[in-house]
XYZ file of C-alpha atoms in Angstrom:
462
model
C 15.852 50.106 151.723
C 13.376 49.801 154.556
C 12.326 53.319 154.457
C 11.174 53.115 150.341
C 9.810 49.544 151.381
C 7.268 51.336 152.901
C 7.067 54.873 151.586
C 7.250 53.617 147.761
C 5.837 49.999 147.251
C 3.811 50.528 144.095
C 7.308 51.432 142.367
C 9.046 48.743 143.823
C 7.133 46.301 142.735
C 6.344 47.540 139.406
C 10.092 46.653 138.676
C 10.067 43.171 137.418
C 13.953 42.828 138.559
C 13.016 43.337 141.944
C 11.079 40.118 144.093
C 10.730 41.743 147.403
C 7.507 40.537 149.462
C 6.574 43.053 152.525
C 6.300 41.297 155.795
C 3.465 42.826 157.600
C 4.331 42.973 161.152
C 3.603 40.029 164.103
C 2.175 41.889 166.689
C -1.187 41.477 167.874
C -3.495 44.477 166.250
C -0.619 46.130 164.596
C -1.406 48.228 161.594
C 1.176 48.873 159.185
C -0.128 50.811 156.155
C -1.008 48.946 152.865
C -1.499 46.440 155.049
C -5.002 44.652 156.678
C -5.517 44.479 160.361
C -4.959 41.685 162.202
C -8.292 40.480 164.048
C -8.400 36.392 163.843
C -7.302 34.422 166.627
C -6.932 30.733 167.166
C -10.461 29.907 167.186
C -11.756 33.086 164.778
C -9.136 31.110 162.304
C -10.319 27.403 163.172
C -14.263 28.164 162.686
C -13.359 30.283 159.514
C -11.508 26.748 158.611
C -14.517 24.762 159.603
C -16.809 26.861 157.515
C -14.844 26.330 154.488
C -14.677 22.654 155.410
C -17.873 21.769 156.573
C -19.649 22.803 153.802
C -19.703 21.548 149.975
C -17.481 18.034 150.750
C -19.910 17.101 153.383
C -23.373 17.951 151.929
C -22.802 17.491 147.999
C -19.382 15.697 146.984
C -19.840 12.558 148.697
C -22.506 11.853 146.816
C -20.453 12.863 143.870
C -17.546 10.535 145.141
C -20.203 7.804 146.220
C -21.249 7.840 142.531
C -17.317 7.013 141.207
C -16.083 4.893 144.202
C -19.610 3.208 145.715
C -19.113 2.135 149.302
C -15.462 2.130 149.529
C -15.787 6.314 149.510
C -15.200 5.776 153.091
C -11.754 4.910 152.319
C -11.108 8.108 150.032
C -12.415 10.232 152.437
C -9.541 8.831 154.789
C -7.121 8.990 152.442
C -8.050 12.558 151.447
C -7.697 13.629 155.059
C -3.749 12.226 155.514
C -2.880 13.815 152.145
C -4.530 17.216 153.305
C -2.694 17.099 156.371
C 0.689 16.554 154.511
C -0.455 19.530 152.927
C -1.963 21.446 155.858
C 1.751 20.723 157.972
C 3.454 22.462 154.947
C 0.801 25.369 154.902
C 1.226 25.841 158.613
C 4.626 26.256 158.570
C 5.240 28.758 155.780
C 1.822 30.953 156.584
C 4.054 31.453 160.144
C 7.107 32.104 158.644
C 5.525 34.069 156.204
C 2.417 35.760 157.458
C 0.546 37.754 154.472
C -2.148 37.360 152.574
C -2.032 35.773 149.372
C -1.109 31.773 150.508
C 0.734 29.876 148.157
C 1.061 32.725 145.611
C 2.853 34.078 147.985
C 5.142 31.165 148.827
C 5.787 30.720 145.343
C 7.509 34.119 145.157
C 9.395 34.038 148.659
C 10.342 30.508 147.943
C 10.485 29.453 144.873
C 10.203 31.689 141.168
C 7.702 33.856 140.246
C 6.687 31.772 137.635
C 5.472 29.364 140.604
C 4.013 32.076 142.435
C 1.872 32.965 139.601
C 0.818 29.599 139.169
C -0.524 29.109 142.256
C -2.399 32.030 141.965
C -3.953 31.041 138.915
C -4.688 28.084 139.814
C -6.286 28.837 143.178
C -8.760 31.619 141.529
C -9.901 28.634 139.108
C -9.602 26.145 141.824
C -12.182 28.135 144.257
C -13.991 29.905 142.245
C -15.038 26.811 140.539
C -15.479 25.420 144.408
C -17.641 28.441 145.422
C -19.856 28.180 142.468
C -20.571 24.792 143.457
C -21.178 26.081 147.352
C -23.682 28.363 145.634
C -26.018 26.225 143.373
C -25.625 23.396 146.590
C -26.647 26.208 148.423
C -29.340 26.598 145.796
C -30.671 22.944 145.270
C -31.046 22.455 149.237
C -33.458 25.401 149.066
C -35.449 24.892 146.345
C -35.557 21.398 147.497
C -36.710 21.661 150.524
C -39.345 24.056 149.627
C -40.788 21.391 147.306
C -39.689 24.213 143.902
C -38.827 23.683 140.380
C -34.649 22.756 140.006
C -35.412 25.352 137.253
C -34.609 27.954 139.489
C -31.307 26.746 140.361
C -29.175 29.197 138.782
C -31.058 32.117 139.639
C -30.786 31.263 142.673
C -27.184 30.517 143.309
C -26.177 34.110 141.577
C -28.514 36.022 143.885
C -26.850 33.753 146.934
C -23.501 34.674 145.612
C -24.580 38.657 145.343
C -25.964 38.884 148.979
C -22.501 37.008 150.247
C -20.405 38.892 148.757
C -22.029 42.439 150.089
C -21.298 40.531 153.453
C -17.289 40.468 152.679
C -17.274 43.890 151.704
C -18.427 44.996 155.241
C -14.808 43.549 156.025
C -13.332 40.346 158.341
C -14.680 41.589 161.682
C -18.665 40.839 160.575
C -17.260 38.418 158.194
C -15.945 36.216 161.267
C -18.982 36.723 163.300
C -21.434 35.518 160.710
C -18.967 32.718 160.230
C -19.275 31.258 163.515
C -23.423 31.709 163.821
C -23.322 29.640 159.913
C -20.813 26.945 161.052
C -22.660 26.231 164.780
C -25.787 25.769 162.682
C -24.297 23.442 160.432
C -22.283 21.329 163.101
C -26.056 20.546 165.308
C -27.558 19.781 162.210
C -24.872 17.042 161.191
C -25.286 16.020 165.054
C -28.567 15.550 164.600
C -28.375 13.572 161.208
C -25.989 10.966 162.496
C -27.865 10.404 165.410
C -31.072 9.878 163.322
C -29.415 7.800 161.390
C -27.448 5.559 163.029
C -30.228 3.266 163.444
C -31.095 2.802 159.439
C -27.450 2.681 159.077
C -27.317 -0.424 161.653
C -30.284 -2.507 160.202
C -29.007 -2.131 156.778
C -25.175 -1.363 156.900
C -24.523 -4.670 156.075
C -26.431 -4.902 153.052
C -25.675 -1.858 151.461
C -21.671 -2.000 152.059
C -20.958 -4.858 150.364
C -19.151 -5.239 148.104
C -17.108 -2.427 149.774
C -14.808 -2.091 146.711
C -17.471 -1.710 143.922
C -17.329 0.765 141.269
C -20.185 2.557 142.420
C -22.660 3.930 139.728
C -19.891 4.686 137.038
C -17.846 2.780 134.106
C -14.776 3.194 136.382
C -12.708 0.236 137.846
C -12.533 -0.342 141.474
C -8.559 1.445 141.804
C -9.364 4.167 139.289
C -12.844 4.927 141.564
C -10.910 5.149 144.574
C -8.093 7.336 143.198
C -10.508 9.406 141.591
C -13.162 9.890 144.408
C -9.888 10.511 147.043
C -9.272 13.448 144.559
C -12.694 14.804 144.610
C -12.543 14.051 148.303
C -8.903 16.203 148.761
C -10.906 19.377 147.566
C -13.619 19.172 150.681
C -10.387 19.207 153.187
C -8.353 22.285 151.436
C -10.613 24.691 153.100
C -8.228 24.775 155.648
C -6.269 26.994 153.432
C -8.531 29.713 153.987
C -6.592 30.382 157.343
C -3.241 30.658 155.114
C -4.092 32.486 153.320
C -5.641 35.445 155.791
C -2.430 35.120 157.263
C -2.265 38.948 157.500
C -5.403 39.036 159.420
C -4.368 36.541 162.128
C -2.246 37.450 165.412
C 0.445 35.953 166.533
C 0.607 33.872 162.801
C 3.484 31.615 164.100
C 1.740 30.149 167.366
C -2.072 30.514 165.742
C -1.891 29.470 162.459
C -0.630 25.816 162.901
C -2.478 25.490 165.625
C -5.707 26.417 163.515
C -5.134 24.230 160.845
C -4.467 21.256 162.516
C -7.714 21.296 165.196
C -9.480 22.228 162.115
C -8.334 19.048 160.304
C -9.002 16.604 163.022
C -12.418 17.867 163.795
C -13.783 18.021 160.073
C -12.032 14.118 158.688
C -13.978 12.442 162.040
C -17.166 14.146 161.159
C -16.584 13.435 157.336
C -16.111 9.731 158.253
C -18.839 9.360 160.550
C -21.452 10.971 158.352
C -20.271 9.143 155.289
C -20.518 5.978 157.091
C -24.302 6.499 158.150
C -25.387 8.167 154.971
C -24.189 5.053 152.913
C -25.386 2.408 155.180
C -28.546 3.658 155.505
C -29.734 4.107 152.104
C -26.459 2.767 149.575
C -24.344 4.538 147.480
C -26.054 4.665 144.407
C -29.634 6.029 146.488
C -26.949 9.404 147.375
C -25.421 9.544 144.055
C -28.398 9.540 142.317
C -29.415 12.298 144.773
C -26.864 13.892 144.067
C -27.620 14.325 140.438
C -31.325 15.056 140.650
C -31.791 17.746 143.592
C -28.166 18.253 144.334
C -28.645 17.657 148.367
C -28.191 14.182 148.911
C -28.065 14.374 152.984
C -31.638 16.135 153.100
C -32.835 12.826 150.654
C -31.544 10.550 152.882
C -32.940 12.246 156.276
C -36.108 11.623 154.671
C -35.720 7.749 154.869
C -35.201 7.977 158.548
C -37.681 7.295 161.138
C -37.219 10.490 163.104
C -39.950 12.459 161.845
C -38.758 15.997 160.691
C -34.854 15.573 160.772
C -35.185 16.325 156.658
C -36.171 19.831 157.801
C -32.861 20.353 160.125
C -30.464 18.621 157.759
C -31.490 21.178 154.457
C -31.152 24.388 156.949
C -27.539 23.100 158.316
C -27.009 21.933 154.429
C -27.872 25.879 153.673
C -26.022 27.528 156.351
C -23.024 25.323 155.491
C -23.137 26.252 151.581
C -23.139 30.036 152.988
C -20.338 29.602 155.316
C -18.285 27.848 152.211
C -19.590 30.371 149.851
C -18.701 33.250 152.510
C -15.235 31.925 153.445
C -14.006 31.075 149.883
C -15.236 34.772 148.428
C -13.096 35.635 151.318
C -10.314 33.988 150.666
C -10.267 34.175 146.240
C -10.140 38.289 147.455
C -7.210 38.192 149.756
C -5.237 36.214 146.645
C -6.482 38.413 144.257
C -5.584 41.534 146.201
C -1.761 39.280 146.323
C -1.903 39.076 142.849
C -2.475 42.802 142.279
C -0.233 44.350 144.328
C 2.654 42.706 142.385
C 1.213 43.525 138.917
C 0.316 39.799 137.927
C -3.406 41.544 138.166
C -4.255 45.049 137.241
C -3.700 46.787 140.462
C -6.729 48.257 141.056
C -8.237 44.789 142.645
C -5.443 45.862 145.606
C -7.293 48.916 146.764
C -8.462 49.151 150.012
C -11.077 51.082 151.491
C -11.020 53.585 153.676
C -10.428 51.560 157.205
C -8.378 49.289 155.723
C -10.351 46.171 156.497
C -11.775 45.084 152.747
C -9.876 45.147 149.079
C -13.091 46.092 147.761
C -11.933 45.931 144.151
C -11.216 42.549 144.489
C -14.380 41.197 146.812
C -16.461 42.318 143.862
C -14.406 40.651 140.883
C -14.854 37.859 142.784
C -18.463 37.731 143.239
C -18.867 38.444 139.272
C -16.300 35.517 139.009
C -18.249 33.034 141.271
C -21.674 34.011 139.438
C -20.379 33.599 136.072
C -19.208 29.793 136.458
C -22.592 29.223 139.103
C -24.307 30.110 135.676
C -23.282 26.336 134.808
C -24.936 24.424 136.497
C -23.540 21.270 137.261
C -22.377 20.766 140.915
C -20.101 17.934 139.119
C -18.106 19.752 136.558
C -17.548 22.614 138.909
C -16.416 19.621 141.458
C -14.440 17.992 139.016
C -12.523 20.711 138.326
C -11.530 22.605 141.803
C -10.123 18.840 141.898
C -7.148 19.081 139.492
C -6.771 22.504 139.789
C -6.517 22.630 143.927
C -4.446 20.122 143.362
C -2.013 21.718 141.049
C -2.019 24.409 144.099
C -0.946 22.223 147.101
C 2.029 20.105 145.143
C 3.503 24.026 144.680
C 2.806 25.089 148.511
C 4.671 21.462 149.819
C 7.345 22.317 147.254
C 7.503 25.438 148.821
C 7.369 23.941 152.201
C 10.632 21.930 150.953
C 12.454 25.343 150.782
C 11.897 26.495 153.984
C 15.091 27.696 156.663
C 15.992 25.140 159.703
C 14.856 28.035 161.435
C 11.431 28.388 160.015
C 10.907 24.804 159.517
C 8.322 22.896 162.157
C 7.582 19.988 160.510
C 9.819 17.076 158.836
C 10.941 17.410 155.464
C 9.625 13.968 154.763
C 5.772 14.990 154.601
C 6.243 17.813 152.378
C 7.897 14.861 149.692
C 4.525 13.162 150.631
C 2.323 15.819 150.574
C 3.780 16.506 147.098
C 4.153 13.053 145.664
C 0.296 12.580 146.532
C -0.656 15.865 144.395
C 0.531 15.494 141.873
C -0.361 11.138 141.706
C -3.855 11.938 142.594
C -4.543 15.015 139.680
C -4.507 12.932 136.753
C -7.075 10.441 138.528
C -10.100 12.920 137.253
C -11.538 12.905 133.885
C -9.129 13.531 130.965
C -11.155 16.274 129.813
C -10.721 18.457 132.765
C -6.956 17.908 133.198
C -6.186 19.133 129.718
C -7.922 22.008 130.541
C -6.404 22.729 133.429
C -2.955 22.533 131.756
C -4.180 24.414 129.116
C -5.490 27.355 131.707
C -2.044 27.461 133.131
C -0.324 27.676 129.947
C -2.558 30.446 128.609
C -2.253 32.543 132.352
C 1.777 32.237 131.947
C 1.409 33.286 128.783
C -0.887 36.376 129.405
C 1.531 37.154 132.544
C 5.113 36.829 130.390
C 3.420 39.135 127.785
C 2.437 41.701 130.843
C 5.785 42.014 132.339
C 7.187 42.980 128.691
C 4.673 45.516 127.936
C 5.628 46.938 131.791
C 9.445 46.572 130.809
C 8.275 48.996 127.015
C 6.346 51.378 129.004
């Protein structure tokens, strides 16, 4: 069996009787064929966390979330961090015990049915594709912004952003990692540098433009139903941290690195989510960044030009645009290594799990992705693509902590008890956001296990 688990895995796993996952192997820069090599360590896989992170949440959805929830978005965003690490404890512990790419997908099949397994999939290529097309025209609306340009270029710009970021990925991990870490430094001064200038505003007016702290910000909704619904919005900013789970197969030593990863990432990104938040709404109010948010799409950059620190504008919109390329760069990264999952069991046509030559980049899949991530950046609104990486993400993490639930004494790290949480809150907090979008989400997982149950028969015919 271990000998045609290597020699033959295309005919293995064309058999739909047959669930058998390949483990690549745990040592450091070992190369087992069919396989990617493993380059990330501990802080290669906490920046590549950060730059999913630090990105999208921080620079557009708060003042999506500040819109919903006014003032008291401070509260989501801490909310949103304890459920993501519920959900980051259970992704730690089964990317260790289970160490190839592919993330939840993955879990699904090792843990639970394939019937889970594809649904994570499926709903992690809606879920961050929808998120990267977002990183792309945020990307887009900080440029043209700060230029002083027509928001009539805002698509155009956001597909040729997506184009030039994807030819990055195919150049595989190794340059992929290194650009990482230049885009996320960038980003991390320039948030420095727009609390600091802020934090003066934010003292002389704080107290008029936090209260009340639990208004209903610009919308129709209800103080509760804001809050629940800007948490969920919020929840999407912290998944990023996924993005190490799922390059599991890239990372050495998964079972000491990953967790490890994931949970410096966390704590680093929900203090400097907070602490930005906090300035940016007592400085200028809630509704000033939500209505920023929905004319130029880069809310910080408006608000750094209320500040009395002359120029500050100019170094929050170039962190804003480094971050939206580290998102946009990390998540085309990450939508691949699924994909490339997803076809080498069959649930996608298997070319998208072809590999080039050194073994570093499923090509195949990198460049679905980037036609993917264009198409839905040809929408345009940073709020419906939002909106809906919200319920679908969500959909995502209540299958990896009912995964996490499955999981050996042996392989377990973490308590049972926040994997119930992590759950619980997941599926509570998805049917916060707008009807519209949930029914479409259901309806998208429907019609994927629909198009998958009608594959495997045609596989069984042939």
């Amino acid at each position: 069996l271990r000998l045609l688990r290597w020699s033959e895995p295309k005919r293995l796993l064309q058999m739909p009787e047959i669930e058998m996952t390949p483990t690549a192997p745990d040592n450091a820069r070992a190369w087992t064929p069919g396989f990617l090599k493993r380059e990330l360590g501990v802080f290669g896989a906490m920046m590549m966390g950060l730059g999913s992170i630090v990105g999208t949440g921080i620079f557009v959805s708060i003042g999506i979330a500040a819109g919903i929830a006014g003032p008291s978005v401070i509260v989501a965003v801490a909310i949103a961090a304890l459920v993501a690490t519920c959900n980051a404890l259970s992704s730690a512990q089964l990317a260790a015990s289970h160490p190839v790419s592919g993330g939840t997908y993955e879990y699904g099949y090792a843990y639970l049915r394939p019937a889970f397994g594809f649904t994570a999939g499926w709903m992690f290529l809606c879920a961050k594709s929808a998120s990267a097309a977002t990183a792309a025209l945020g990307f887009a609306g900080y440029f043209l912004h700060a230029f002083g340009w027509s928001a009539e270029r805002l698509v155009p710009v956001a597909i040729a952003t997506t184009v030039v970021l994807t030819a990055i990925v195919l150049s595989g991990i190794r340059r992929s990692n290194a650009a990482n870490i230049a885009i996320v430094c960038v980003t991390l001064a320039a948030l420095l540098a727009f609390v600091v200038a802020g934090l003066p505003s934010a003292s002389e007016f704080g107290a008029e433009n936090l209260s009340p702290f639990f208004g209903s910000g610009t919308s129709e909704y209800s103080p509760a139903h804001g809050l629940l619904y800007a948490t969920a919005l919020m929840f999407v900013a912290y998944t990023g941290y996924g993005r190490i789970a799922t390059l599991g197969e890239e990372v050495r030593e998964p079972r000491r690195t990953i967790p490890r990863a994931i949970v410096l990432t966390l704590i680093v990104s929900a203090v400097l989510y907070m602490v930005v938040c906090g300035v940016a709404i007592g400085a200028v109010g809630s509704a000033a960044l939500a209505q920023a948010t929905e004319g130029e799409a880069a809310p910080l950059e408006v608000v750094a030009r209320e500040f009395a620190v002359p120029g500050v504008h100019w170094v929050v919109a170039i962190g804003a645009m480094t971050a939206m390329l580290g998102v946009l760069l990390n998540l085309i990264l990450g939508l691949s290594r699924v994909l490339l999952a997803m076809g080498r069991r069959r649930d996608m046509p298997s070319a998208v799990a072809r590999l080039d030559g050194s073994r570093a980049t499923p090509y195949v899949a990198v460049t679905v992705v980037g036609l993917a991530v264009s198409a839905l950046a040809a929408i345009g609104s940073v709020k419906t693509t939002w909106t809906f990486s919200a319920f679908t993400v969500l959909v995502y993490y209540a299958i990896t902590n009912l995964a996490a639930l499955r999981l050996s004494g042996a392989d377990r790290l973490y308590p049972r008890v926040l994997a119930w949480c992590g759950l619980a809150a997941c599926l509570f907090l998805a049917f916060w956001v707008e009807w519209r979008i949930w029914a479409v989400g259901l309806g998208l997982i429907a019609v994927g296990l629909a198009w998958r149950g009608a594959g495997w028969r045609l596989a069984r015919t042939s």
